[in-house]
Amino acid sequence: MNGVIALYKERGMTSHDCISQLRKILHTKKAGHTGTLDPNVDGVLPICIGQATKISELLMQSGKVYRGAITLGLAYDSEDLDGNLIEKVPIETPLDSKTIDQTLAQLTGDILQTPPMYSAVKVNGHKLYEYARKGITVHREPRPIHIDYFKQLKPATYDSDAQTQTIYFEVGCSKGTYVRTLAVDFGRLLDKPSVMSDLTRIKSGGFDISQCSTLEEVQTAMDHDQLASVLHPLTEALANYPVYQLDESRWQIVSHGGFLDQSICPQNAAVVRLDYQNNVKALYQFDDKVGQYRPFRMFIA
């Protein structure tokens, strides 16, 4: 049982809850996620099973795409609606679409982002949310992130009774990006309080939401001996790497952890996927010091 389940995580569940339930359904301990999702966020949560747990870190490095909403006029200590309201300023004149687009554009490219207090980042051996729950604010060093794009999905709406405005967005971003903080920074650029009021992850680890299965669907597939219908094989999970088909002699070298010369990849890619008899057996990485490809990840049971 090796592969990746592109799980649709429902709201109200933690990522750990999902792992725990999948382990019970699949009767395996070898399961790991590729980056957590907050309980109030739904969407794509790739879960690596069996030998695929060796590529969890690689899938985590891939970009992520989210769709959500930013509400102007309100600020929460958690930067989302799960926390406490800390500021409320009426939006008397709603922003026009051009101003919204220009402000979103300011938050693209390579930028520095300060992790929110309600996060699992550790400072002095303690997670930030542990400080936050005690009402303590500590210094956080800004971290580099990359935002591929940050755009409107549809026209913003204005609530004249609440005097708030809601912007609907899609963002493509790097690992380590806090979309909650992007929402707050958006408001800060306009000198207005803001909060992330909705969020769904629609792509992660190379899988999009159309490829996802719910826990119930995984259970049904397992009950009917149809796990292959929800378990994406390593060939699919590692489809972005150049592939070299091993012959018998080179398979013997790989099976013993040996090095291979550059002829396996004329494109000189940094990492090459090695297949033998239509099964992924290894990822090999080029070593500049020896001028050869060497084992990087092995999938030999």
Short mmCIF file of N, CA, C and O in Angstrom, two decimals, residues 68-168:
data_model
loop_
_atom_site.label_atom_id
_atom_site.label_comp_id
_atom_site.label_asym_id
_atom_site.label_seq_id
_atom_site.Cartn_x
_atom_site.Cartn_y
_atom_site.Cartn_z
N GLY A 68 -10.32 32.38 -1.12
CA GLY A 68 -10.91 32.80 0.14
C GLY A 68 -11.46 34.21 0.09
O GLY A 68 -11.72 34.75 -0.99
N ALA A 69 -11.64 34.80 1.28
CA ALA A 69 -12.22 36.12 1.37
C ALA A 69 -11.52 36.93 2.46
O ALA A 69 -11.08 36.38 3.48
N ILE A 70 -11.40 38.23 2.21
CA ILE A 70 -10.87 39.18 3.17
C ILE A 70 -11.99 40.17 3.48
O ILE A 70 -12.60 40.72 2.56
N THR A 71 -12.25 40.37 4.76
CA THR A 71 -13.27 41.35 5.14
C THR A 71 -12.60 42.56 5.77
O THR A 71 -11.85 42.44 6.75
N LEU A 72 -12.86 43.73 5.19
CA LEU A 72 -12.31 44.99 5.68
C LEU A 72 -13.27 45.60 6.70
O LEU A 72 -14.49 45.54 6.55
N GLY A 73 -12.69 46.19 7.74
CA GLY A 73 -13.48 46.86 8.77
C GLY A 73 -13.43 46.14 10.10
O GLY A 73 -13.85 46.69 11.12
N LEU A 74 -12.88 44.91 10.10
CA LEU A 74 -12.80 44.11 11.32
C LEU A 74 -11.39 43.56 11.48
O LEU A 74 -10.75 43.21 10.49
N ALA A 75 -10.94 43.45 12.72
CA ALA A 75 -9.65 42.81 12.99
C ALA A 75 -9.81 41.85 14.16
O ALA A 75 -10.51 42.16 15.14
N TYR A 76 -9.18 40.67 14.04
CA TYR A 76 -9.23 39.64 15.09
C TYR A 76 -7.81 39.31 15.51
O TYR A 76 -6.88 39.35 14.70
N ASP A 77 -7.63 38.92 16.78
CA ASP A 77 -6.29 38.62 17.26
C ASP A 77 -5.67 37.41 16.57
O ASP A 77 -4.45 37.30 16.44
N SER A 78 -6.50 36.50 16.07
CA SER A 78 -6.01 35.29 15.40
C SER A 78 -5.85 35.48 13.89
O SER A 78 -5.41 34.57 13.19
N GLU A 79 -6.26 36.66 13.39
CA GLU A 79 -6.21 37.01 11.97
C GLU A 79 -7.26 36.25 11.14
O GLU A 79 -7.31 36.37 9.92
N ASP A 80 -8.08 35.44 11.81
CA ASP A 80 -9.25 34.81 11.17
C ASP A 80 -10.42 34.94 12.13
O ASP A 80 -10.29 35.50 13.23
N LEU A 81 -11.58 34.40 11.75
CA LEU A 81 -12.78 34.60 12.56
C LEU A 81 -12.85 33.69 13.78
O LEU A 81 -13.82 33.77 14.55
N ASP A 82 -11.85 32.85 14.00
CA ASP A 82 -11.86 31.96 15.16
C ASP A 82 -11.42 32.65 16.44
O ASP A 82 -11.62 32.11 17.54
N GLY A 83 -10.81 33.81 16.31
CA GLY A 83 -10.27 34.48 17.48
C GLY A 83 -11.22 35.49 18.09
O GLY A 83 -12.45 35.37 17.98
N ASN A 84 -10.64 36.50 18.72
CA ASN A 84 -11.42 37.55 19.39
C ASN A 84 -11.37 38.84 18.57
O ASN A 84 -10.30 39.23 18.09
N LEU A 85 -12.51 39.49 18.46
CA LEU A 85 -12.58 40.77 17.76
C LEU A 85 -11.81 41.81 18.56
O LEU A 85 -12.07 42.00 19.75
N ILE A 86 -10.84 42.46 17.91
CA ILE A 86 -10.02 43.44 18.62
C ILE A 86 -10.14 44.86 18.07
O ILE A 86 -9.71 45.82 18.69
N GLU A 87 -10.76 44.98 16.89
CA GLU A 87 -10.92 46.31 16.31
C GLU A 87 -12.07 46.29 15.30
O GLU A 87 -12.26 45.32 14.57
N LYS A 88 -12.83 47.40 15.30
CA LYS A 88 -13.92 47.53 14.34
C LYS A 88 -13.99 48.98 13.88
O LYS A 88 -14.18 49.89 14.70
N VAL A 89 -13.77 49.18 12.60
CA VAL A 89 -13.78 50.53 12.02
C VAL A 89 -14.72 50.52 10.82
O VAL A 89 -14.53 49.73 9.90
N PRO A 90 -15.75 51.37 10.81
CA PRO A 90 -16.70 51.37 9.68
C PRO A 90 -16.01 51.70 8.35
O PRO A 90 -15.17 52.60 8.28
N ILE A 91 -16.34 50.93 7.34
CA ILE A 91 -15.90 51.24 5.98
C ILE A 91 -17.02 52.05 5.35
O ILE A 91 -18.03 51.51 4.90
N GLU A 92 -16.87 53.37 5.36
CA GLU A 92 -17.94 54.25 4.90
C GLU A 92 -17.98 54.35 3.38
O GLU A 92 -19.04 54.49 2.78
N THR A 93 -16.79 54.25 2.76
CA THR A 93 -16.71 54.30 1.30
C THR A 93 -16.01 53.04 0.81
O THR A 93 -14.81 52.85 1.07
N PRO A 94 -16.72 52.13 0.15
CA PRO A 94 -16.09 50.89 -0.29
C PRO A 94 -15.00 51.14 -1.33
O PRO A 94 -15.06 52.10 -2.10
N LEU A 95 -14.00 50.27 -1.33
CA LEU A 95 -12.91 50.38 -2.29
C LEU A 95 -13.39 50.02 -3.69
O LEU A 95 -14.23 49.12 -3.86
N ASP A 96 -12.85 50.69 -4.70
CA ASP A 96 -13.17 50.30 -6.06
C ASP A 96 -12.27 49.16 -6.50
O ASP A 96 -11.25 48.86 -5.88
N SER A 97 -12.64 48.50 -7.58
CA SER A 97 -11.93 47.30 -8.03
C SER A 97 -10.47 47.59 -8.38
O SER A 97 -9.58 46.77 -8.09
N LYS A 98 -10.20 48.75 -8.95
CA LYS A 98 -8.83 49.09 -9.33
C LYS A 98 -7.93 49.20 -8.11
O LYS A 98 -6.79 48.69 -8.11
N THR A 99 -8.43 49.84 -7.05
CA THR A 99 -7.65 49.98 -5.82
C THR A 99 -7.37 48.61 -5.20
O THR A 99 -6.26 48.34 -4.73
N ILE A 100 -8.37 47.74 -5.23
CA ILE A 100 -8.19 46.39 -4.69
C ILE A 100 -7.10 45.64 -5.47
O ILE A 100 -6.20 45.04 -4.89
N ASP A 101 -7.20 45.70 -6.80
CA ASP A 101 -6.21 45.01 -7.65
C ASP A 101 -4.79 45.54 -7.39
O ASP A 101 -3.83 44.76 -7.29
N GLN A 102 -4.65 46.85 -7.29
CA GLN A 102 -3.34 47.44 -7.07
C GLN A 102 -2.76 47.05 -5.71
O GLN A 102 -1.56 46.81 -5.58
N THR A 103 -3.63 46.95 -4.70
CA THR A 103 -3.18 46.59 -3.36
C THR A 103 -2.78 45.12 -3.30
O THR A 103 -1.75 44.75 -2.70
N LEU A 104 -3.56 44.26 -3.93
CA LEU A 104 -3.21 42.84 -3.99
C LEU A 104 -1.86 42.65 -4.68
O LEU A 104 -1.04 41.85 -4.25
N ALA A 105 -1.64 43.43 -5.74
CA ALA A 105 -0.40 43.31 -6.52
C ALA A 105 0.83 43.67 -5.67
O ALA A 105 1.93 43.17 -5.91
N GLN A 106 0.65 44.55 -4.68
CA GLN A 106 1.77 44.93 -3.81
C GLN A 106 2.25 43.77 -2.94
O GLN A 106 3.35 43.82 -2.39
N LEU A 107 1.42 42.75 -2.82
CA LEU A 107 1.76 41.61 -1.98
C LEU A 107 2.15 40.39 -2.81
O LEU A 107 1.92 39.24 -2.41
N THR A 108 2.76 40.61 -3.97
CA THR A 108 3.21 39.52 -4.82
C THR A 108 4.73 39.56 -4.97
O THR A 108 5.38 40.54 -4.61
N GLY A 109 5.28 38.45 -5.49
CA GLY A 109 6.73 38.34 -5.66
C GLY A 109 7.39 37.85 -4.39
O GLY A 109 6.78 37.19 -3.55
N ASP A 110 8.68 38.16 -4.26
CA ASP A 110 9.43 37.78 -3.05
C ASP A 110 9.20 38.83 -1.99
O ASP A 110 9.58 40.00 -2.16
N ILE A 111 8.58 38.43 -0.88
CA ILE A 111 8.29 39.37 0.19
C ILE A 111 8.67 38.75 1.53
O ILE A 111 8.91 37.54 1.64
N LEU A 112 8.74 39.57 2.56
CA LEU A 112 8.97 39.10 3.92
C LEU A 112 7.65 39.10 4.67
O LEU A 112 6.86 40.05 4.56
N GLN A 113 7.42 38.04 5.44
CA GLN A 113 6.17 37.93 6.19
C GLN A 113 6.48 37.57 7.65
O GLN A 113 7.27 36.67 7.91
N THR A 114 5.85 38.26 8.56
CA THR A 114 6.01 37.97 9.99
C THR A 114 4.98 36.93 10.41
O THR A 114 3.78 37.16 10.24
N PRO A 115 5.41 35.78 10.92
CA PRO A 115 4.45 34.75 11.33
C PRO A 115 3.47 35.28 12.36
O PRO A 115 3.85 36.06 13.25
N PRO A 116 2.20 34.89 12.29
CA PRO A 116 1.21 35.36 13.27
C PRO A 116 1.45 34.75 14.64
O PRO A 116 2.04 33.66 14.76
N MET A 117 0.98 35.42 15.68
CA MET A 117 1.13 34.88 17.04
C MET A 117 0.38 33.56 17.18
O MET A 117 0.83 32.66 17.89
N TYR A 118 -0.76 33.45 16.53
CA TYR A 118 -1.49 32.18 16.58
C TYR A 118 -0.98 31.27 15.47
O TYR A 118 -1.59 31.12 14.42
N SER A 119 0.20 30.69 15.69
CA SER A 119 0.81 29.76 14.74
C SER A 119 1.71 28.81 15.52
O SER A 119 1.97 29.01 16.70
N ALA A 120 2.17 27.75 14.83
CA ALA A 120 2.97 26.72 15.50
C ALA A 120 4.48 27.00 15.41
O ALA A 120 5.29 26.16 15.81
N VAL A 121 4.85 28.16 14.88
CA VAL A 121 6.27 28.53 14.83
C VAL A 121 6.83 28.60 16.25
O VAL A 121 6.18 29.13 17.16
N LYS A 122 8.02 28.04 16.43
CA LYS A 122 8.62 28.03 17.77
C LYS A 122 9.58 29.21 17.98
O LYS A 122 10.37 29.54 17.11
N VAL A 123 9.47 29.82 19.15
CA VAL A 123 10.39 30.87 19.60
C VAL A 123 10.82 30.51 21.01
O VAL A 123 9.97 30.30 21.89
N ASN A 124 12.13 30.37 21.20
CA ASN A 124 12.68 29.99 22.51
C ASN A 124 12.07 28.69 23.03
O ASN A 124 11.77 28.55 24.23
N GLY A 125 11.85 27.74 22.11
CA GLY A 125 11.38 26.42 22.51
C GLY A 125 9.89 26.28 22.73
O GLY A 125 9.41 25.19 23.05
N HIS A 126 9.14 27.37 22.52
CA HIS A 126 7.69 27.31 22.71
C HIS A 126 6.97 27.78 21.44
O HIS A 126 7.44 28.69 20.76
N LYS A 127 5.83 27.16 21.16
CA LYS A 127 5.06 27.55 19.99
C LYS A 127 4.40 28.91 20.24
O LYS A 127 3.98 29.22 21.36
N LEU A 128 4.30 29.69 19.16
CA LEU A 128 3.77 31.04 19.31
C LEU A 128 2.37 31.06 19.88
O LEU A 128 2.03 31.93 20.69
N TYR A 129 1.54 30.08 19.49
CA TYR A 129 0.17 30.11 20.00
C TYR A 129 0.12 29.87 21.53
O TYR A 129 -0.84 30.28 22.19
N GLU A 130 1.16 29.23 22.06
CA GLU A 130 1.21 29.04 23.52
C GLU A 130 1.41 30.38 24.22
O GLU A 130 0.82 30.63 25.28
N TYR A 131 2.26 31.24 23.62
CA TYR A 131 2.40 32.59 24.16
C TYR A 131 1.10 33.38 23.99
O TYR A 131 0.65 34.06 24.92
N ALA A 132 0.51 33.27 22.80
CA ALA A 132 -0.69 34.06 22.48
C ALA A 132 -1.83 33.74 23.44
O ALA A 132 -2.57 34.64 23.86
N ARG A 133 -1.98 32.47 23.78
CA ARG A 133 -3.07 32.07 24.69
C ARG A 133 -2.88 32.64 26.10
O ARG A 133 -3.84 32.73 26.87
N LYS A 134 -1.65 33.01 26.43
CA LYS A 134 -1.36 33.64 27.72
C LYS A 134 -1.37 35.17 27.63
O LYS A 134 -1.05 35.85 28.59
N GLY A 135 -1.69 35.66 26.43
CA GLY A 135 -1.72 37.10 26.24
C GLY A 135 -0.36 37.73 26.07
O GLY A 135 -0.20 38.94 26.25
N ILE A 136 0.63 36.92 25.74
CA ILE A 136 2.01 37.40 25.58
C ILE A 136 2.34 37.54 24.09
O ILE A 136 2.11 36.61 23.32
N THR A 137 2.86 38.67 23.71
CA THR A 137 3.33 38.88 22.34
C THR A 137 4.85 38.87 22.34
O THR A 137 5.47 39.58 23.13
N VAL A 138 5.44 38.04 21.48
CA VAL A 138 6.90 37.95 21.41
C VAL A 138 7.38 38.40 20.03
O VAL A 138 6.62 38.38 19.06
N HIS A 139 8.64 38.77 19.96
CA HIS A 139 9.22 39.19 18.68
C HIS A 139 9.34 38.00 17.74
O HIS A 139 9.77 36.92 18.13
N ARG A 140 8.93 38.20 16.48
CA ARG A 140 9.06 37.17 15.45
C ARG A 140 9.87 37.74 14.30
O ARG A 140 9.59 38.85 13.83
N GLU A 141 10.86 36.98 13.86
CA GLU A 141 11.65 37.41 12.72
C GLU A 141 10.85 37.21 11.43
O GLU A 141 10.27 36.14 11.22
N PRO A 142 10.80 38.21 10.57
CA PRO A 142 10.13 38.03 9.27
C PRO A 142 10.79 36.93 8.46
O PRO A 142 12.01 36.73 8.55
N ARG A 143 10.00 36.22 7.68
CA ARG A 143 10.51 35.10 6.87
C ARG A 143 10.25 35.37 5.39
O ARG A 143 9.19 35.92 5.04
N PRO A 144 11.20 34.97 4.53
CA PRO A 144 10.97 35.17 3.09
C PRO A 144 9.95 34.17 2.55
O PRO A 144 10.01 32.97 2.85
N ILE A 145 9.00 34.65 1.78
CA ILE A 145 8.03 33.81 1.08
C ILE A 145 7.90 34.33 -0.35
O ILE A 145 8.41 35.40 -0.69
N HIS A 146 7.23 33.55 -1.19
CA HIS A 146 7.02 33.99 -2.57
C HIS A 146 5.54 33.86 -2.91
O HIS A 146 4.93 32.82 -2.69
N ILE A 147 4.99 34.94 -3.45
CA ILE A 147 3.59 34.95 -3.87
C ILE A 147 3.58 35.03 -5.40
O ILE A 147 3.96 36.04 -5.98
N ASP A 148 3.14 33.94 -6.04
CA ASP A 148 3.09 33.90 -7.51
C ASP A 148 2.08 34.89 -8.05
O ASP A 148 2.36 35.62 -9.00
N TYR A 149 0.91 34.89 -7.43
CA TYR A 149 -0.13 35.84 -7.85
C TYR A 149 -1.14 35.98 -6.72
O TYR A 149 -1.26 35.12 -5.85
N PHE A 150 -1.85 37.09 -6.71
CA PHE A 150 -2.86 37.39 -5.69
C PHE A 150 -3.91 38.22 -6.42
O PHE A 150 -3.68 39.39 -6.74
N LYS A 151 -5.05 37.61 -6.72
CA LYS A 151 -6.00 38.28 -7.60
C LYS A 151 -7.44 38.16 -7.09
O LYS A 151 -7.76 37.28 -6.28
N GLN A 152 -8.28 39.06 -7.57
CA GLN A 152 -9.71 38.99 -7.27
C GLN A 152 -10.37 37.89 -8.09
O GLN A 152 -10.04 37.68 -9.25
N LEU A 153 -11.35 37.20 -7.47
CA LEU A 153 -12.11 36.18 -8.18
C LEU A 153 -13.41 36.72 -8.74
O LEU A 153 -13.90 36.26 -9.77
N LYS A 154 -13.98 37.69 -8.04
CA LYS A 154 -15.25 38.29 -8.45
C LYS A 154 -15.36 39.64 -7.76
O LYS A 154 -14.58 39.95 -6.85
N PRO A 155 -16.31 40.48 -8.14
CA PRO A 155 -16.44 41.80 -7.54
C PRO A 155 -16.66 41.73 -6.02
O PRO A 155 -17.35 40.83 -5.51
N ALA A 156 -16.04 42.64 -5.32
CA ALA A 156 -16.20 42.72 -3.87
C ALA A 156 -17.63 43.10 -3.52
O ALA A 156 -18.35 43.70 -4.31
N THR A 157 -18.05 42.72 -2.31
CA THR A 157 -19.39 43.06 -1.84
C THR A 157 -19.30 44.01 -0.66
O THR A 157 -18.34 43.95 0.13
N TYR A 158 -20.30 44.87 -0.53
CA TYR A 158 -20.33 45.85 0.55
C TYR A 158 -21.58 45.64 1.38
O TYR A 158 -22.69 45.56 0.85
N ASP A 159 -21.39 45.50 2.69
CA ASP A 159 -22.51 45.36 3.62
C ASP A 159 -22.77 46.72 4.25
O ASP A 159 -22.02 47.15 5.14
N SER A 160 -23.81 47.39 3.81
CA SER A 160 -24.07 48.75 4.28
C SER A 160 -24.53 48.78 5.73
O SER A 160 -24.35 49.79 6.42
N ASP A 161 -25.12 47.68 6.21
CA ASP A 161 -25.56 47.64 7.61
C ASP A 161 -24.36 47.47 8.54
O ASP A 161 -24.21 48.19 9.53
N ALA A 162 -23.49 46.50 8.23
CA ALA A 162 -22.31 46.27 9.06
C ALA A 162 -21.17 47.23 8.74
O ALA A 162 -20.22 47.36 9.52
N GLN A 163 -21.28 47.90 7.59
CA GLN A 163 -20.23 48.79 7.09
C GLN A 163 -18.88 48.05 6.99
O GLN A 163 -17.86 48.49 7.51
N THR A 164 -18.96 46.92 6.32
CA THR A 164 -17.76 46.13 6.00
C THR A 164 -17.76 45.83 4.51
O THR A 164 -18.81 45.86 3.86
N GLN A 165 -16.58 45.55 3.97
CA GLN A 165 -16.45 45.18 2.57
C GLN A 165 -15.68 43.87 2.49
O GLN A 165 -14.68 43.68 3.20
N THR A 166 -16.13 42.95 1.65
CA THR A 166 -15.49 41.65 1.52
C THR A 166 -14.93 41.48 0.12
O THR A 166 -15.63 41.68 -0.88
N ILE A 167 -13.64 41.12 0.07
CA ILE A 167 -12.91 40.90 -1.19
C ILE A 167 -12.72 39.39 -1.36
O ILE A 167 -12.32 38.69 -0.43
N TYR A 168 -13.00 38.89 -2.56
CA TYR A 168 -12.88 37.46 -2.85
C TYR A 168 -11.63 37.24 -3.70
O TYR A 168 -11.49 37.85 -4.75
#
